[in-house]
Tab-separated table of C-alpha atoms in Angstrom:
chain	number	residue	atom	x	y	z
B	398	UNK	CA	0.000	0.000	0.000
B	399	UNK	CA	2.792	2.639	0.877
B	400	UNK	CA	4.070	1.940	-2.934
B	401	UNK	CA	1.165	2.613	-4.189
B	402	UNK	CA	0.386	5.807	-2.115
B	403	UNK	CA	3.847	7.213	-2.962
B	404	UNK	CA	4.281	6.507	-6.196
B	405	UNK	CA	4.948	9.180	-8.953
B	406	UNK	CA	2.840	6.904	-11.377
B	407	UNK	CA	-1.443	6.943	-11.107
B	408	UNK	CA	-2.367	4.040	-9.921
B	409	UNK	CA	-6.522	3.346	-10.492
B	410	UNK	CA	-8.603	0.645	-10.160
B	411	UNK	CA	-11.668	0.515	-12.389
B	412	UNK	CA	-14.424	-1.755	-12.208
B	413	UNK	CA	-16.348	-4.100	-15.061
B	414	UNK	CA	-18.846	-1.404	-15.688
B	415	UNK	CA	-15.761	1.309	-16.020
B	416	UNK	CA	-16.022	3.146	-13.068
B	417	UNK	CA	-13.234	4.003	-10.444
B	418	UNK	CA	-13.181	1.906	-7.260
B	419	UNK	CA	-9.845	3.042	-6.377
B	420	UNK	CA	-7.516	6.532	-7.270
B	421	UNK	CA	-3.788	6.959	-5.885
B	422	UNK	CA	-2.556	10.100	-4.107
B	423	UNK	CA	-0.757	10.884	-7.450
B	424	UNK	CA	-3.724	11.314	-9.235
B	425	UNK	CA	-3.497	14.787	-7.771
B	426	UNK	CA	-0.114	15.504	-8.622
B	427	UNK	CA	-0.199	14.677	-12.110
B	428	UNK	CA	-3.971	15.415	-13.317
B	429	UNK	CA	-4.940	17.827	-10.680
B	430	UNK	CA	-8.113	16.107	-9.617
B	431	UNK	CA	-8.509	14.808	-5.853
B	432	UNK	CA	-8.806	10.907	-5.950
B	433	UNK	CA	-12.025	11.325	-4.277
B	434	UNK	CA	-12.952	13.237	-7.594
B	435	UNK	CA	-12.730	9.911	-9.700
B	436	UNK	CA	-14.232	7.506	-7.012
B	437	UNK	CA	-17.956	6.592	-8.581
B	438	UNK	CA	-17.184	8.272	-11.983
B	439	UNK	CA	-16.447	6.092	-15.671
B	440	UNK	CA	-13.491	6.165	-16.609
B	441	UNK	CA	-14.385	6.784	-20.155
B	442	UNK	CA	-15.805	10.389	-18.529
B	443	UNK	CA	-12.182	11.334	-19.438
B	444	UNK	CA	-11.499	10.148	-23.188
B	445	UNK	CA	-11.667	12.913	-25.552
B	446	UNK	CA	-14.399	12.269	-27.808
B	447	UNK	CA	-12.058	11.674	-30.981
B	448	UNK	CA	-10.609	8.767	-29.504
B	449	UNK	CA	-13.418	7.175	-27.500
B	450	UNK	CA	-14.849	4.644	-29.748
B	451	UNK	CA	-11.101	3.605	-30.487
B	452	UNK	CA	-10.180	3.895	-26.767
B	453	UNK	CA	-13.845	1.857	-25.950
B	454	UNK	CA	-12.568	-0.882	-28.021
B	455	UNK	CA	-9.324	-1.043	-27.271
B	456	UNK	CA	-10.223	-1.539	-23.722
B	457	UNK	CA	-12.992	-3.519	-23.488
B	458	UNK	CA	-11.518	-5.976	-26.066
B	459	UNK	CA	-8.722	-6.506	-23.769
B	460	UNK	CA	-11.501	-8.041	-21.246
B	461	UNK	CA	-11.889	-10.912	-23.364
B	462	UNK	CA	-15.756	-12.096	-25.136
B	463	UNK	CA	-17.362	-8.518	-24.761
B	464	UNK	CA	-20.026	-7.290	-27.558
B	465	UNK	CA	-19.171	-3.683	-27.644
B	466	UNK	CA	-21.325	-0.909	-28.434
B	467	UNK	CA	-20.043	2.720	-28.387
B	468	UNK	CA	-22.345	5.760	-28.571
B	469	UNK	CA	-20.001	8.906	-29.055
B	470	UNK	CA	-20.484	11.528	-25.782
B	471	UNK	CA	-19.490	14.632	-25.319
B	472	UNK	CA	-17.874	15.170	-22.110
B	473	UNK	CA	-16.385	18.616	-21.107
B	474	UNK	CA	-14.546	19.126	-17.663
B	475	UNK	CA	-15.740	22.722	-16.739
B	476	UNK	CA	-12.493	23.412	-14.730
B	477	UNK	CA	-10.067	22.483	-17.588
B	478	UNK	CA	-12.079	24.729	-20.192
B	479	UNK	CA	-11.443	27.944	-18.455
B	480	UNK	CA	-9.600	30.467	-20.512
């Protein structure tokens, strides 16, 4: 656990259904959100839209028989749009 918790690298843990179970202490450091911030949110909340459907595959191909369906989102982070 102290690895983890002082690591320079994020460390996550996401769930079947893509959301975050668990964030490391770096998250902060190198994305600026608190881990807390990712706890109960999809991952996928953070792939730009241009690369979701290949990110969507690429991931949930790697889970083994999966039928994948990908609807294109928008998703804007109102903090990291602020000019």
């Amino acid at each position: 656990r102290s690895l983890i918790e002082n690591a320079s690298d994020i460390v996550t843990i996401v769930g079947e259904n893509g959301v975050f179970q668990y964030a490391s202490p770096s998250v902060e450091r190198v994305l600026g959100f608190e881990p807390r911030e990712l706890l109960e949110r999809n991952a996928f909340d953070f792939v730009h839209p241009e690369a979701f459907e290949e990110t969507a595959v690429d991931v949930l191909g790697g889970l083994g028989s999966v039928e994948i369906s990908v609807a294109k989102a928008e998703i804007v982070d109102e903090r990291r749009t602020e000019n």
